[in-house]
Amino acid sequence: YINNTFEPKIIDKNGYLSIASSQDIVKFNSDLCWNNINLYLNILNYEGKYNVSLKKFKLETRKFYNEKSISTQDETIMKTTSFDNNSGRIQSGGNIIVEVDGSFKNGGGGTIEKNVSETIEYNTFNNETKVIKNEKREIHKDIYISELEKCGIIISIHKDITIKSCTFDNTFGIIIGKGQIKIQGEFIRNIYGLIYGEREVDTVSRMFYNNYVKERQEFQTVDLEKPIHEDQIIETKEWIKSGYYQWKGRIGHVIGQKEWVDTSHYEIHTKTETIFKGYEMKTIYFEGVEYPGYIFSMGNINLNIEELNYPGIIVCSDNSTNSSSGSSNNISNNIFSEHISKKPPSEIKNQLNEIPFKQILK
């Protein structure tokens, strides 16, 4: 176990206190404040349960998990197989370099419970039998639980951040670089996460997810408050018996003989009646959800990606002059340029003050 009572004396030629172990026996059991020490750890697993403050920090480990603060004045370099910064804070005045053979996760600020079942009731109506029937139906929706104050945070106060991994997941996480941010991964997810680069943001990926969308659900039901009535013309027949006598034949008037002429007939009577036909239908909507990711840059945004799924909010400066490539074009890979907004820096700052992460950024 290492704590503040440990006296660092083993310094390698590069000025680092080097600690190496092939077994999971090196742990911190209290906060560690060695602001004048460069520490190199080569251990099986790193479990960040305590705050660590160093001048420089290099870490090689199989599994990295952190829920506290790792702060360095000059530089932080990490190489690991899996990386999980769950509500932790990794901060440096210099560069931050993270290389992950497997999955990179920076989050902890919330969860999305997907396909939560809910039973709803609605009505149907049979036009023939005029019977209203109450029905039940199961729907599935997503529930968003926000705890943004617990976001995992990675921040370089003055310089660059470079992250290379197989899969990159910044869902409910924050990454801020005052210099350049470079992210590389087969899959990049930034669902309800924030990536903000003062100078430039570069991404290299096959698939990029910067938003989560679940389409709204809808179905038809009977609106019992809107009955349908229709005016119909009703026809009735009435037999009218009528007739008259007339002289029979040419000499009927001579011999005084008459015959009956029957003029009986049906008379058609019409009237208008209001008939109940049924009920209007209405559509019940169960709203979908959308949790956009946020990517902001005061300089360029370079999307070197093959597929962009749900672009979310992507904003870069409209007058950047700080591109490391020296290009005046703020957006590379024009196939996705329509998803990127270009705004003056002042408007970008205003938009940053409106996003859900604004309280954390202060």
PDB file of C-alpha atoms in Angstrom, residues 93-201:
ATOM      1  CA  GLY A  93      -1.549  21.107 -16.971  1.00  0.00           C
ATOM      2  CA  GLY A  94       0.212  19.324 -19.808  1.00  0.00           C
ATOM      3  CA  ASN A  95      -0.648  16.675 -22.343  1.00  0.00           C
ATOM      4  CA  ILE A  96      -2.927  13.743 -21.600  1.00  0.00           C
ATOM      5  CA  ILE A  97      -2.256  10.616 -23.665  1.00  0.00           C
ATOM      6  CA  VAL A  98      -4.383   7.495 -23.257  1.00  0.00           C
ATOM      7  CA  GLU A  99      -3.823   4.318 -25.273  1.00  0.00           C
ATOM      8  CA  VAL A 100      -6.330   1.514 -24.772  1.00  0.00           C
ATOM      9  CA  ASP A 101      -6.177  -1.865 -26.491  1.00  0.00           C
ATOM     10  CA  GLY A 102      -9.840  -2.525 -25.726  1.00  0.00           C
ATOM     11  CA  SER A 103     -12.663  -0.301 -24.500  1.00  0.00           C
ATOM     12  CA  PHE A 104     -12.427   3.287 -23.302  1.00  0.00           C
ATOM     13  CA  LYS A 105     -15.226   4.590 -21.085  1.00  0.00           C
ATOM     14  CA  ASN A 106     -15.542   8.047 -19.579  1.00  0.00           C
ATOM     15  CA  GLY A 107     -18.906   8.622 -17.932  1.00  0.00           C
ATOM     16  CA  GLY A 108     -20.956   8.132 -14.809  1.00  0.00           C
ATOM     17  CA  GLY A 109     -23.206  11.161 -15.249  1.00  0.00           C
ATOM     18  CA  GLY A 110     -26.392   9.250 -15.934  1.00  0.00           C
ATOM     19  CA  THR A 111     -28.028   6.221 -17.439  1.00  0.00           C
ATOM     20  CA  ILE A 112     -30.562   5.427 -20.127  1.00  0.00           C
ATOM     21  CA  GLU A 113     -32.867   2.587 -19.198  1.00  0.00           C
ATOM     22  CA  LYS A 114     -33.945   1.174 -22.527  1.00  0.00           C
ATOM     23  CA  ASN A 115     -37.195  -0.583 -23.440  1.00  0.00           C
ATOM     24  CA  VAL A 116     -38.913  -0.112 -20.085  1.00  0.00           C
ATOM     25  CA  SER A 117     -42.296  -1.839 -20.294  1.00  0.00           C
ATOM     26  CA  GLU A 118     -45.529   0.052 -19.589  1.00  0.00           C
ATOM     27  CA  THR A 119     -49.147  -1.069 -20.001  1.00  0.00           C
ATOM     28  CA  ILE A 120     -51.578   1.493 -21.384  1.00  0.00           C
ATOM     29  CA  GLU A 121     -55.352   1.321 -21.857  1.00  0.00           C
ATOM     30  CA  TYR A 122     -57.361   2.405 -24.872  1.00  0.00           C
ATOM     31  CA  ASN A 123     -60.791   1.856 -26.452  1.00  0.00           C
ATOM     32  CA  THR A 124     -62.090   0.179 -29.577  1.00  0.00           C
ATOM     33  CA  PHE A 125     -65.542   0.444 -31.139  1.00  0.00           C
ATOM     34  CA  ASN A 126     -67.463  -2.099 -33.226  1.00  0.00           C
ATOM     35  CA  ASN A 127     -69.581  -0.324 -35.828  1.00  0.00           C
ATOM     36  CA  GLU A 128     -71.901  -3.280 -36.300  1.00  0.00           C
ATOM     37  CA  THR A 129     -72.615  -4.127 -32.669  1.00  0.00           C
ATOM     38  CA  LYS A 130     -72.093  -0.562 -31.391  1.00  0.00           C
ATOM     39  CA  VAL A 131     -70.026  -1.987 -28.530  1.00  0.00           C
ATOM     40  CA  ILE A 132     -67.167  -0.075 -26.906  1.00  0.00           C
ATOM     41  CA  LYS A 133     -64.393  -2.327 -25.679  1.00  0.00           C
ATOM     42  CA  ASN A 134     -61.540  -1.426 -23.340  1.00  0.00           C
ATOM     43  CA  GLU A 135     -58.223  -2.840 -24.478  1.00  0.00           C
ATOM     44  CA  LYS A 136     -54.723  -3.011 -22.982  1.00  0.00           C
ATOM     45  CA  ARG A 137     -51.446  -2.751 -24.800  1.00  0.00           C
ATOM     46  CA  GLU A 138     -47.821  -3.004 -23.753  1.00  0.00           C
ATOM     47  CA  ILE A 139     -45.421  -0.357 -24.988  1.00  0.00           C
ATOM     48  CA  HIS A 140     -41.704   0.072 -24.440  1.00  0.00           C
ATOM     49  CA  LYS A 141     -40.035   3.385 -23.779  1.00  0.00           C
ATOM     50  CA  ASP A 142     -36.679   4.710 -22.650  1.00  0.00           C
ATOM     51  CA  ILE A 143     -36.139   6.487 -19.350  1.00  0.00           C
ATOM     52  CA  TYR A 144     -33.291   8.955 -18.976  1.00  0.00           C
ATOM     53  CA  ILE A 145     -31.808   9.376 -15.497  1.00  0.00           C
ATOM     54  CA  SER A 146     -29.492  12.360 -15.243  1.00  0.00           C
ATOM     55  CA  GLU A 147     -26.734  12.763 -12.651  1.00  0.00           C
ATOM     56  CA  LEU A 148     -24.504  15.125 -14.570  1.00  0.00           C
ATOM     57  CA  GLU A 149     -22.661  16.182 -11.419  1.00  0.00           C
ATOM     58  CA  LYS A 150     -21.148  12.673 -11.482  1.00  0.00           C
ATOM     59  CA  CYS A 151     -19.770  12.956 -15.014  1.00  0.00           C
ATOM     60  CA  GLY A 152     -16.358  11.534 -15.671  1.00  0.00           C
ATOM     61  CA  ILE A 153     -14.104  14.455 -16.611  1.00  0.00           C
ATOM     62  CA  ILE A 154     -10.841  14.484 -18.565  1.00  0.00           C
ATOM     63  CA  ILE A 155      -9.308  17.931 -18.932  1.00  0.00           C
ATOM     64  CA  SER A 156      -6.016  19.377 -20.107  1.00  0.00           C
ATOM     65  CA  ILE A 157      -5.742  22.899 -18.780  1.00  0.00           C
ATOM     66  CA  HIS A 158      -3.094  24.090 -21.240  1.00  0.00           C
ATOM     67  CA  LYS A 159      -2.272  21.417 -23.815  1.00  0.00           C
ATOM     68  CA  ASP A 160      -3.569  18.488 -25.847  1.00  0.00           C
ATOM     69  CA  ILE A 161      -5.549  15.308 -25.259  1.00  0.00           C
ATOM     70  CA  THR A 162      -4.900  12.189 -27.338  1.00  0.00           C
ATOM     71  CA  ILE A 163      -7.012   9.059 -26.918  1.00  0.00           C
ATOM     72  CA  LYS A 164      -6.552   5.887 -28.979  1.00  0.00           C
ATOM     73  CA  SER A 165      -8.750   2.886 -28.322  1.00  0.00           C
ATOM     74  CA  CYS A 166     -10.650   0.088 -29.984  1.00  0.00           C
ATOM     75  CA  THR A 167     -14.010   1.426 -28.784  1.00  0.00           C
ATOM     76  CA  PHE A 168     -14.454   4.920 -27.373  1.00  0.00           C
ATOM     77  CA  ASP A 169     -17.457   5.751 -25.184  1.00  0.00           C
ATOM     78  CA  ASN A 170     -17.916   9.220 -23.704  1.00  0.00           C
ATOM     79  CA  THR A 171     -21.597   8.741 -22.828  1.00  0.00           C
ATOM     80  CA  PHE A 172     -22.436  11.078 -19.927  1.00  0.00           C
ATOM     81  CA  GLY A 173     -18.797  12.189 -19.873  1.00  0.00           C
ATOM     82  CA  ILE A 174     -16.828  15.400 -20.445  1.00  0.00           C
ATOM     83  CA  ILE A 175     -13.541  15.844 -22.315  1.00  0.00           C
ATOM     84  CA  ILE A 176     -12.002  19.327 -22.516  1.00  0.00           C
ATOM     85  CA  GLY A 177      -8.698  20.258 -24.109  1.00  0.00           C
ATOM     86  CA  LYS A 178      -7.371  23.777 -24.183  1.00  0.00           C
ATOM     87  CA  GLY A 179      -5.228  22.697 -27.098  1.00  0.00           C
ATOM     88  CA  GLN A 180      -6.028  19.901 -29.519  1.00  0.00           C
ATOM     89  CA  ILE A 181      -8.217  16.849 -28.965  1.00  0.00           C
ATOM     90  CA  LYS A 182      -7.472  13.724 -30.992  1.00  0.00           C
ATOM     91  CA  ILE A 183      -9.739  10.702 -30.668  1.00  0.00           C
ATOM     92  CA  GLN A 184      -9.276   7.462 -32.544  1.00  0.00           C
ATOM     93  CA  GLY A 185     -11.405   4.343 -32.261  1.00  0.00           C
ATOM     94  CA  GLU A 186     -13.191   1.757 -34.362  1.00  0.00           C
ATOM     95  CA  PHE A 187     -16.449   2.913 -32.751  1.00  0.00           C
ATOM     96  CA  ILE A 188     -16.902   6.324 -31.146  1.00  0.00           C
ATOM     97  CA  ARG A 189     -19.904   7.057 -28.936  1.00  0.00           C
ATOM     98  CA  ASN A 190     -20.563  10.489 -27.474  1.00  0.00           C
ATOM     99  CA  ILE A 191     -24.195  10.093 -26.400  1.00  0.00           C
ATOM    100  CA  TYR A 192     -25.110  12.977 -24.107  1.00  0.00           C
ATOM    101  CA  GLY A 193     -21.414  13.647 -23.665  1.00  0.00           C
ATOM    102  CA  LEU A 194     -19.373  16.795 -24.218  1.00  0.00           C
ATOM    103  CA  ILE A 195     -16.143  17.094 -26.189  1.00  0.00           C
ATOM    104  CA  TYR A 196     -14.748  20.630 -26.277  1.00  0.00           C
ATOM    105  CA  GLY A 197     -11.473  21.677 -27.879  1.00  0.00           C
ATOM    106  CA  GLU A 198     -10.160  25.210 -27.683  1.00  0.00           C
ATOM    107  CA  ARG A 199      -8.039  24.703 -30.792  1.00  0.00           C
ATOM    108  CA  GLU A 200      -9.107  21.651 -32.796  1.00  0.00           C
ATOM    109  CA  VAL A 201     -11.021  18.375 -32.563  1.00  0.00           C
TER     110      VAL A 201
END
